[in-house]
Amino acid sequence: MTAEKGCRLFYTLNGSAVEFELGAGSVVVGRSQDCDLMISDDSVSRRHAELTLKGDSWYIKDLGAKNGTVLNERTVAHSRLSNGDRFKLGNVHFTYQSKARNLGISFSENVTARSMKLDSISMEEASLMMLGVKDPSDDTLLSEANDWIPGLMSEAAQSLLASGGLDEMFEAILSLAFAHMPAERACIGLCQEADETVAVKLARSTNPADTEQLVISSTITSEAIRDRNSVVYLNSNTDAPPSQSITNLSLTSIMCAPLCVDGEVLGVIYLDTRDGKAPFKPIHLKVLSALAALSAVALRQASLREEVQREQRIRDRLSRYSSPHVVDRLVDGGEDDGGSGMYSEEAVASILFADLAGFTSLSETMTPSEVTLMLNAIFARLTEAVFEFEGTVDKFIGDEIMAFFWSPDRAGGSRRARGALRCSDARVHG
């Protein structure tokens, strides 16, 4: 069963990137507080435009706005929205993203058999573009027709760095790709260790009726990973005999960009489209390359953040029963064993059993709540004594504590156990 993402609008207002999910029915956009989507900009009319859902499609209708409604650089009164459409209300630019569906995945080595590489960009160039540095001889990236690209970089940075875990970040990356490039299908995958194979983490289609598998060219992904270049391929031979190629798959174009940071390729973003009226162009490859560079940095940060959180959870659980020194040994030992979380070590250990003298007769004179409070206070002191001598609390049994101690030398554990016992006695009776 496939899951759908809602249709969305992306726009930038007062320097902040905003994402708005379209609900059912209609959405009135304007400056008035009564509008469903209020845009606080003087160039926007009080009730500027209305978006209406009819069947599976959204339509935009101008409501007599002073500055009109401009869809894909053309003033319109009423028009159907397609994925990736850009419209302008006053001075505010919007991008429409249609619903996305999960896709099945398969790989092929021959998708590029009858295709032409249109362009490629190294990740070094992509990093410069991300920072706003461009080749003086290239006026396409920041030209007036593409003045939305700096907004994309700002939006992408905010969206990606604000994401929680990796799954949320995968969703954000594909949402940005659909919102700013004419892709019909997209996926993001992470590299497997020691080879160029890709494990797909998320795949989406903007066509709700799309039930076909997304066929990914392992040739293209390997090229992107090996050469650390973003690439775009076009259908170059529509008259050629059918074959397992970009032509046979009815694709107009394919783009792929590596997620590269500090010289390491973490994965790839892969896009394709069947729309002959809106094939990928070099400008789209530049946008994808810059998005991939940002995404790689965000993914590295998210991975490090999840690793720190995972280790902290382990430490929190272990620290309830083990001293900080023992916790460090357990955590570090797991990392030395490949991070599997399980490892074995032979050692001579000493086990300590200690209970309270006269507890039975004493407890008979106390209420249950008083007994509980007394045991909690005593067990806290006993645990501190065990930790002071680098021991581990195994369990509490009634009024008894069981702990064990080990050391590289045979006598060390025994010394620690006796020391903890003396310390416990002093803490309880001190």
Short mmCIF file of C-alpha atoms in Angstrom, two decimals:
data_model
loop_
_atom_site.label_atom_id
_atom_site.label_comp_id
_atom_site.label_asym_id
_atom_site.label_seq_id
_atom_site.Cartn_x
_atom_site.Cartn_y
_atom_site.Cartn_z
CA MET A 1 0.00 0.00 0.00
CA THR A 2 1.34 3.44 -0.91
CA ALA A 3 1.27 6.49 1.33
CA GLU A 4 0.56 10.00 0.08
CA LYS A 5 1.99 13.34 1.05
CA GLY A 6 -0.35 16.32 0.89
CA CYS A 7 -0.09 19.01 -1.78
CA ARG A 8 1.99 21.94 -0.58
CA LEU A 9 2.98 25.52 -1.29
CA PHE A 10 6.52 26.76 -0.69
CA TYR A 11 7.28 30.47 -0.48
CA THR A 12 9.66 32.94 1.17
CA LEU A 13 8.33 35.87 3.19
CA ASN A 14 10.46 38.44 5.02
CA GLY A 15 13.53 36.27 4.50
CA SER A 16 11.95 33.16 6.03
CA ALA A 17 11.11 30.01 4.08
CA VAL A 18 7.52 28.84 4.62
CA GLU A 19 5.81 25.55 3.77
CA PHE A 20 1.98 25.44 3.67
CA GLU A 21 0.04 22.19 3.28
CA LEU A 22 -3.16 22.48 1.28
CA GLY A 23 -6.18 20.87 2.90
CA ALA A 24 -9.48 19.83 1.36
CA GLY A 25 -11.86 22.30 -0.32
CA SER A 26 -10.46 25.75 -1.08
CA VAL A 27 -7.81 28.12 0.23
CA VAL A 28 -8.07 31.89 -0.13
CA VAL A 29 -4.71 33.67 -0.21
CA GLY A 30 -4.37 37.35 0.56
CA ARG A 31 -3.33 40.09 2.95
CA SER A 32 -6.52 40.03 5.02
CA GLN A 33 -6.57 38.24 8.37
CA ASP A 34 -9.76 36.49 7.19
CA CYS A 35 -7.85 34.61 4.48
CA ASP A 36 -6.95 30.95 4.91
CA LEU A 37 -3.34 31.82 4.02
CA MET A 38 -2.50 35.35 5.12
CA ILE A 39 0.47 36.96 3.35
CA SER A 40 1.68 40.12 5.11
CA ASP A 41 3.00 41.97 2.07
CA ASP A 42 1.68 45.27 0.69
CA SER A 43 1.99 44.02 -2.90
CA VAL A 44 -0.58 41.30 -2.18
CA SER A 45 -4.28 42.22 -2.33
CA ARG A 46 -6.56 41.66 0.64
CA ARG A 47 -8.17 38.70 -1.17
CA HIS A 48 -5.73 37.99 -3.95
CA ALA A 49 -6.34 34.45 -5.23
CA GLU A 50 -8.21 31.25 -4.43
CA LEU A 51 -6.93 27.69 -4.74
CA THR A 52 -9.64 25.08 -5.20
CA LEU A 53 -9.46 21.29 -5.20
CA LYS A 54 -11.49 19.67 -7.99
CA GLY A 55 -11.16 15.92 -8.17
CA ASP A 56 -7.44 15.14 -7.85
CA SER A 57 -6.27 18.55 -9.12
CA TRP A 58 -5.81 21.99 -7.61
CA TYR A 59 -6.79 25.12 -9.56
CA ILE A 60 -5.80 28.74 -8.97
CA LYS A 61 -8.22 31.61 -9.59
CA ASP A 62 -7.43 35.31 -9.51
CA LEU A 63 -9.91 37.26 -7.33
CA GLY A 64 -9.51 40.59 -9.12
CA ALA A 65 -6.19 41.44 -7.51
CA LYS A 66 -4.59 44.75 -8.42
CA ASN A 67 -1.27 43.14 -9.38
CA GLY A 68 -2.87 40.07 -10.92
CA THR A 69 -1.87 36.41 -10.60
CA VAL A 70 1.17 35.30 -12.61
CA LEU A 71 1.58 31.57 -13.25
CA ASN A 72 4.83 30.44 -14.88
CA GLU A 73 5.50 34.02 -16.07
CA ARG A 74 2.02 34.35 -17.61
CA THR A 75 -0.89 36.31 -16.13
CA VAL A 76 -3.89 34.01 -15.63
CA ALA A 77 -7.48 34.34 -14.45
CA HIS A 78 -8.04 30.63 -13.78
CA SER A 79 -5.71 27.70 -14.38
CA ARG A 80 -4.96 24.16 -13.27
CA LEU A 81 -1.78 23.70 -11.22
CA SER A 82 0.82 21.07 -12.10
CA ASN A 83 3.66 19.82 -9.96
CA GLY A 84 6.51 22.33 -9.85
CA ASP A 85 4.40 25.27 -11.11
CA ARG A 86 5.54 28.67 -9.88
CA PHE A 87 3.13 31.53 -9.42
CA LYS A 88 3.52 35.05 -8.16
CA LEU A 89 1.06 37.07 -6.09
CA GLY A 90 2.34 40.63 -5.96
CA ASN A 91 6.05 40.31 -5.14
CA VAL A 92 5.71 36.95 -3.36
CA HIS A 93 6.79 33.84 -5.27
CA PHE A 94 5.16 30.45 -4.63
CA THR A 95 5.99 26.92 -5.76
CA TYR A 96 3.29 24.25 -5.93
CA GLN A 97 4.12 20.61 -5.11
CA SER A 98 1.52 17.97 -5.82
CA LYS A 99 0.97 14.78 -3.83
CA ALA A 100 3.79 12.30 -3.66
CA ARG A 101 3.44 8.52 -3.41
CA ASN A 102 5.80 5.81 -2.27
CA LEU A 103 7.28 3.79 -5.14
CA GLY A 104 8.76 0.35 -5.57
CA ILE A 105 12.40 0.26 -6.69
CA SER A 106 14.41 -1.77 -9.17
CA PHE A 107 17.88 -1.30 -10.66
CA SER A 108 19.12 -1.62 -14.25
CA GLU A 109 22.60 -1.36 -15.73
CA ASN A 110 21.41 -0.35 -19.21
CA VAL A 111 19.15 2.67 -18.73
CA THR A 112 21.70 4.94 -20.46
CA ALA A 113 22.06 2.75 -23.54
CA ARG A 114 20.29 5.23 -25.84
CA SER A 115 20.69 8.47 -23.97
CA MET A 116 22.90 11.54 -24.12
CA LYS A 117 24.70 13.17 -21.22
CA LEU A 118 23.68 16.81 -21.35
CA ASP A 119 25.87 18.17 -18.56
CA SER A 120 27.80 17.30 -15.43
CA ILE A 121 28.90 19.31 -12.39
CA SER A 122 31.58 18.41 -9.88
CA MET A 123 30.72 18.63 -6.21
CA GLU A 124 33.46 21.24 -5.79
CA GLU A 125 31.52 23.47 -8.21
CA ALA A 126 28.30 22.65 -6.36
CA SER A 127 29.84 23.73 -3.06
CA LEU A 128 30.85 27.07 -4.59
CA MET A 129 27.32 27.56 -5.94
CA MET A 130 25.91 26.79 -2.51
CA LEU A 131 28.07 29.60 -1.12
CA GLY A 132 26.94 32.00 -3.85
CA VAL A 133 30.25 31.91 -5.79
CA LYS A 134 29.85 31.48 -9.55
CA ASP A 135 31.91 31.44 -12.69
CA PRO A 136 31.94 34.99 -14.13
CA SER A 137 31.44 33.53 -17.61
CA ASP A 138 28.24 31.79 -16.49
CA ASP A 139 25.28 34.12 -16.11
CA THR A 140 22.57 31.46 -15.98
CA LEU A 141 22.58 30.55 -12.31
CA LEU A 142 21.77 33.94 -10.83
CA SER A 143 20.08 35.50 -13.84
CA GLU A 144 16.77 37.32 -13.45
CA ALA A 145 14.87 34.33 -14.85
CA ASN A 146 16.31 32.16 -12.08
CA ASP A 147 16.25 34.60 -9.18
CA TRP A 148 14.36 31.98 -7.17
CA ILE A 149 17.52 29.91 -6.71
CA PRO A 150 19.00 31.95 -3.80
CA GLY A 151 15.59 31.61 -2.14
CA LEU A 152 15.83 27.84 -2.62
CA MET A 153 19.21 27.78 -0.88
CA SER A 154 17.82 29.72 2.08
CA GLU A 155 14.70 27.56 2.22
CA ALA A 156 16.70 24.35 1.90
CA ALA A 157 19.12 25.32 4.65
CA GLN A 158 16.31 26.16 7.06
CA SER A 159 14.22 23.11 6.18
CA LEU A 160 17.03 20.58 6.31
CA LEU A 161 18.79 21.84 9.40
CA ALA A 162 15.47 22.05 11.24
CA SER A 163 14.61 18.42 10.46
CA GLY A 164 14.59 15.93 13.30
CA GLY A 165 15.75 12.41 12.46
CA LEU A 166 17.01 10.97 9.19
CA ASP A 167 13.55 9.87 8.00
CA GLU A 168 12.23 13.40 8.37
CA MET A 169 15.25 14.73 6.52
CA PHE A 170 14.73 12.31 3.60
CA GLU A 171 11.18 13.64 3.28
CA ALA A 172 12.43 17.23 3.37
CA ILE A 173 15.04 16.61 0.66
CA LEU A 174 12.55 15.07 -1.79
CA SER A 175 9.95 17.76 -1.00
CA LEU A 176 12.50 20.43 -1.92
CA ALA A 177 13.46 18.56 -5.09
CA PHE A 178 9.82 18.30 -6.24
CA ALA A 179 9.09 21.90 -5.30
CA HIS A 180 11.94 23.42 -7.31
CA MET A 181 12.55 21.05 -10.24
CA PRO A 182 10.18 19.54 -12.85
CA ALA A 183 10.66 15.99 -11.58
CA GLU A 184 7.86 13.44 -11.67
CA ARG A 185 9.64 10.79 -9.60
CA ALA A 186 12.53 10.94 -7.17
CA CYS A 187 14.40 8.87 -4.66
CA ILE A 188 17.22 9.24 -2.17
CA GLY A 189 19.63 6.44 -1.32
CA LEU A 190 22.61 5.94 0.94
CA CYS A 191 25.84 4.22 -0.12
CA GLN A 192 26.67 0.79 1.17
CA GLU A 193 30.10 0.36 2.69
CA ALA A 194 33.05 -0.50 0.46
CA ASP A 195 31.21 -0.40 -2.87
CA GLU A 196 29.09 1.79 -5.19
CA THR A 197 25.74 0.13 -4.49
CA VAL A 198 22.90 2.24 -3.12
CA ALA A 199 20.29 1.38 -0.50
CA VAL A 200 17.17 3.41 -1.33
CA LYS A 201 15.66 5.04 1.75
CA LEU A 202 12.73 6.89 0.20
CA ALA A 203 11.12 7.03 -3.27
CA ARG A 204 8.25 9.27 -4.32
CA SER A 205 6.08 10.04 -7.35
CA THR A 206 3.99 13.17 -7.90
CA ASN A 207 1.47 11.22 -9.98
CA PRO A 208 -1.19 9.68 -7.68
CA ALA A 209 -1.91 7.06 -10.37
CA ASP A 210 1.74 6.05 -10.76
CA THR A 211 2.02 2.40 -9.72
CA GLU A 212 5.09 1.50 -11.79
CA GLN A 213 8.42 0.74 -10.20
CA LEU A 214 11.08 3.44 -10.29
CA VAL A 215 13.85 1.90 -12.40
CA ILE A 216 17.17 3.36 -11.32
CA SER A 217 20.22 3.20 -13.53
CA SER A 218 23.04 1.69 -11.51
CA THR A 219 25.34 2.96 -14.29
CA ILE A 220 24.35 6.56 -13.55
CA THR A 221 24.48 6.20 -9.76
CA SER A 222 27.90 4.52 -10.00
CA GLU A 223 29.15 7.33 -12.24
CA ALA A 224 27.91 9.97 -9.80
CA ILE A 225 29.50 8.20 -6.84
CA ARG A 226 32.76 7.29 -8.56
CA ASP A 227 33.39 10.66 -10.25
CA ARG A 228 31.69 12.77 -7.53
CA ASN A 229 29.79 14.56 -10.28
CA SER A 230 26.13 15.44 -10.76
CA VAL A 231 24.86 14.33 -14.18
CA VAL A 232 21.82 14.88 -16.38
CA TYR A 233 20.88 12.51 -19.22
CA LEU A 234 18.37 13.18 -22.00
CA ASN A 235 16.48 10.87 -24.33
CA SER A 236 18.56 11.28 -27.49
CA ASN A 237 17.04 8.75 -29.88
CA THR A 238 13.28 8.40 -29.84
CA ASP A 239 13.39 6.60 -33.23
CA ALA A 240 15.70 3.88 -31.99
CA PRO A 241 14.50 0.28 -31.66
CA PRO A 242 13.12 -0.56 -28.21
CA SER A 243 15.68 -1.54 -25.63
CA GLN A 244 16.16 -1.41 -21.87
CA SER A 245 17.12 2.26 -22.09
CA ILE A 246 15.91 5.71 -21.22
CA THR A 247 13.83 5.51 -24.43
CA ASN A 248 12.25 2.19 -23.57
CA LEU A 249 11.30 3.50 -20.13
CA SER A 250 9.50 6.46 -21.77
CA LEU A 251 11.67 8.89 -19.82
CA THR A 252 12.50 12.35 -21.10
CA SER A 253 15.43 12.91 -18.78
CA ILE A 254 17.25 11.68 -15.66
CA MET A 255 19.33 13.55 -13.11
CA CYS A 256 21.53 12.18 -10.35
CA ALA A 257 23.66 14.03 -7.77
CA PRO A 258 25.99 12.57 -5.14
CA LEU A 259 25.61 13.55 -1.49
CA CYS A 260 29.24 14.38 -0.86
CA VAL A 261 30.82 15.98 2.23
CA ASP A 262 34.52 16.16 3.17
CA GLY A 263 35.39 13.95 0.20
CA GLU A 264 33.05 11.15 1.29
CA VAL A 265 29.97 10.20 -0.75
CA LEU A 266 27.09 9.46 1.61
CA GLY A 267 24.51 8.67 -1.06
CA VAL A 268 22.65 10.05 -4.09
CA ILE A 269 19.53 11.96 -5.10
CA TYR A 270 17.94 10.55 -8.25
CA LEU A 271 15.20 12.26 -10.32
CA ASP A 272 13.44 11.45 -13.59
CA THR A 273 10.56 12.77 -15.70
CA ARG A 274 8.46 11.61 -18.64
CA ASP A 275 7.21 15.12 -19.47
CA GLY A 276 8.54 16.04 -22.92
CA LYS A 277 7.45 19.66 -22.45
CA ALA A 278 9.53 20.12 -19.30
CA PRO A 279 12.79 18.14 -19.58
CA PHE A 280 15.64 18.71 -17.20
CA LYS A 281 18.02 21.50 -18.23
CA PRO A 282 21.53 22.50 -17.10
CA ILE A 283 20.01 25.03 -14.70
CA HIS A 284 18.09 22.23 -12.98
CA LEU A 285 21.30 20.25 -12.59
CA LYS A 286 22.88 23.25 -10.89
CA VAL A 287 19.96 23.52 -8.51
CA LEU A 288 20.08 19.78 -7.77
CA SER A 289 23.86 19.93 -7.23
CA ALA A 290 23.57 22.78 -4.75
CA LEU A 291 20.67 21.04 -2.99
CA ALA A 292 22.75 17.84 -2.80
CA ALA A 293 25.68 19.73 -1.28
CA LEU A 294 23.41 21.21 1.40
CA SER A 295 21.69 17.88 1.98
CA ALA A 296 24.99 16.06 2.46
CA VAL A 297 26.04 18.47 5.21
CA ALA A 298 22.62 18.18 6.87
CA LEU A 299 22.67 14.37 6.63
CA ARG A 300 26.13 14.20 8.21
CA GLN A 301 24.94 16.42 11.06
CA ALA A 302 21.76 14.37 11.49
CA SER A 303 23.76 11.11 11.54
CA LEU A 304 26.15 12.48 14.15
CA ARG A 305 23.23 13.81 16.18
CA GLU A 306 21.46 10.43 16.11
CA GLU A 307 24.68 8.66 17.09
CA VAL A 308 25.18 11.01 20.05
CA GLN A 309 21.56 10.51 21.11
CA ARG A 310 21.87 6.73 20.77
CA GLU A 311 25.02 6.66 22.90
CA GLN A 312 23.39 8.93 25.48
CA ARG A 313 20.39 6.59 25.72
CA ILE A 314 22.75 3.65 26.26
CA ARG A 315 24.68 5.57 28.90
CA ASP A 316 21.49 6.62 30.67
CA ARG A 317 20.33 2.99 30.90
CA LEU A 318 23.72 1.65 32.01
CA SER A 319 24.35 4.44 34.51
CA ARG A 320 21.39 3.29 36.59
CA TYR A 321 23.34 0.18 37.61
CA SER A 322 27.00 0.83 36.75
CA SER A 323 29.63 3.36 37.73
CA PRO A 324 30.74 5.97 35.15
CA HIS A 325 34.02 4.08 34.70
CA VAL A 326 32.19 0.84 33.92
CA VAL A 327 29.79 2.64 31.56
CA ASP A 328 32.76 4.06 29.64
CA ARG A 329 34.27 0.58 29.31
CA LEU A 330 31.00 -0.92 28.10
CA VAL A 331 30.29 1.82 25.56
CA ASP A 332 33.86 1.99 24.27
CA GLY A 333 34.06 -1.79 24.08
CA GLY A 334 30.93 -1.91 21.92
CA GLU A 335 32.44 0.64 19.54
CA ASP A 336 35.68 -1.36 19.30
CA ASP A 337 33.61 -4.39 18.33
CA GLY A 338 32.13 -2.57 15.33
CA GLY A 339 29.29 -0.85 17.14
CA SER A 340 27.14 -3.99 17.29
CA GLY A 341 26.33 -3.31 20.93
CA MET A 342 27.37 -6.84 22.04
CA TYR A 343 30.82 -8.16 22.90
CA SER A 344 32.37 -10.64 25.34
CA GLU A 345 35.25 -10.34 27.78
CA GLU A 346 36.55 -12.98 30.20
CA ALA A 347 37.40 -11.72 33.68
CA VAL A 348 37.63 -12.86 37.31
CA ALA A 349 34.79 -11.18 39.19
CA SER A 350 33.79 -10.83 42.83
CA ILE A 351 30.12 -10.79 43.76
CA LEU A 352 28.79 -8.89 46.74
CA PHE A 353 25.57 -9.80 48.58
CA ALA A 354 24.55 -7.42 51.38
CA ASP A 355 21.32 -7.08 53.29
CA LEU A 356 20.06 -5.15 56.28
CA ALA A 357 20.48 -6.69 59.72
CA GLY A 358 17.19 -6.82 61.64
CA PHE A 359 15.13 -5.69 58.65
CA THR A 360 12.30 -8.18 59.19
CA SER A 361 11.56 -7.19 62.80
CA LEU A 362 12.01 -3.50 62.01
CA SER A 363 9.66 -3.58 59.01
CA GLU A 364 6.92 -5.14 61.13
CA THR A 365 6.69 -1.90 63.10
CA MET A 366 6.46 0.32 59.99
CA THR A 367 3.82 1.09 57.38
CA PRO A 368 4.42 -0.03 53.77
CA SER A 369 5.13 3.55 52.66
CA GLU A 370 7.66 4.01 55.47
CA VAL A 371 9.41 0.77 54.47
CA THR A 372 9.55 1.92 50.85
CA LEU A 373 11.03 5.30 51.78
CA MET A 374 13.61 3.65 54.04
CA LEU A 375 14.69 1.13 51.37
CA ASN A 376 14.93 3.77 48.66
CA ALA A 377 17.18 5.92 50.86
CA ILE A 378 19.40 2.98 51.89
CA PHE A 379 19.65 1.55 48.36
CA ALA A 380 20.71 4.97 47.08
CA ARG A 381 23.59 5.02 49.55
CA LEU A 382 24.56 1.44 48.78
CA THR A 383 24.55 2.16 45.04
CA GLU A 384 26.84 5.16 45.59
CA ALA A 385 29.24 2.92 47.50
CA VAL A 386 29.23 0.29 44.71
CA PHE A 387 29.87 2.95 42.08
CA GLU A 388 32.69 4.47 44.15
CA PHE A 389 34.55 1.17 43.83
CA GLU A 390 33.69 0.78 40.12
CA GLY A 391 31.14 -1.98 40.59
CA THR A 392 27.85 -2.81 38.88
CA VAL A 393 24.53 -3.24 40.66
CA ASP A 394 22.95 -6.46 39.42
CA LYS A 395 19.66 -6.37 41.34
CA PHE A 396 17.80 -5.53 44.52
CA ILE A 397 16.11 -8.44 46.31
CA GLY A 398 13.87 -7.31 49.14
CA ASP A 399 16.31 -5.59 51.51
CA GLU A 400 19.32 -7.10 49.75
CA ILE A 401 21.63 -5.66 47.09
CA MET A 402 23.63 -7.82 44.69
CA ALA A 403 26.63 -6.27 42.92
CA PHE A 404 29.70 -7.51 41.10
CA PHE A 405 33.22 -6.18 40.63
CA TRP A 406 35.90 -7.15 38.17
CA SER A 407 39.44 -6.04 37.49
CA PRO A 408 42.29 -6.91 35.08
CA ASP A 409 44.16 -8.49 38.01
CA ARG A 410 42.68 -11.42 39.96
CA ALA A 411 42.68 -9.72 43.36
CA GLY A 412 41.41 -6.32 42.21
CA GLY A 413 37.73 -7.24 42.08
CA SER A 414 37.83 -8.74 45.57
CA ARG A 415 39.49 -5.63 47.02
CA ARG A 416 36.82 -3.45 45.42
CA ALA A 417 33.99 -5.63 46.74
CA ARG A 418 35.36 -5.50 50.30
CA GLY A 419 35.92 -1.77 49.99
CA ALA A 420 32.36 -1.24 48.79
CA LEU A 421 31.04 -3.33 51.71
CA ARG A 422 32.94 -1.25 54.27
CA CYS A 423 31.83 1.95 52.55
CA SER A 424 28.20 0.75 52.47
CA ASP A 425 28.29 -0.03 56.19
CA ALA A 426 29.68 3.42 56.94
CA ARG A 427 27.10 5.15 54.76
CA VAL A 428 24.17 3.30 56.31
CA HIS A 429 25.27 3.71 59.93
CA GLY A 430 27.14 7.01 59.54
#
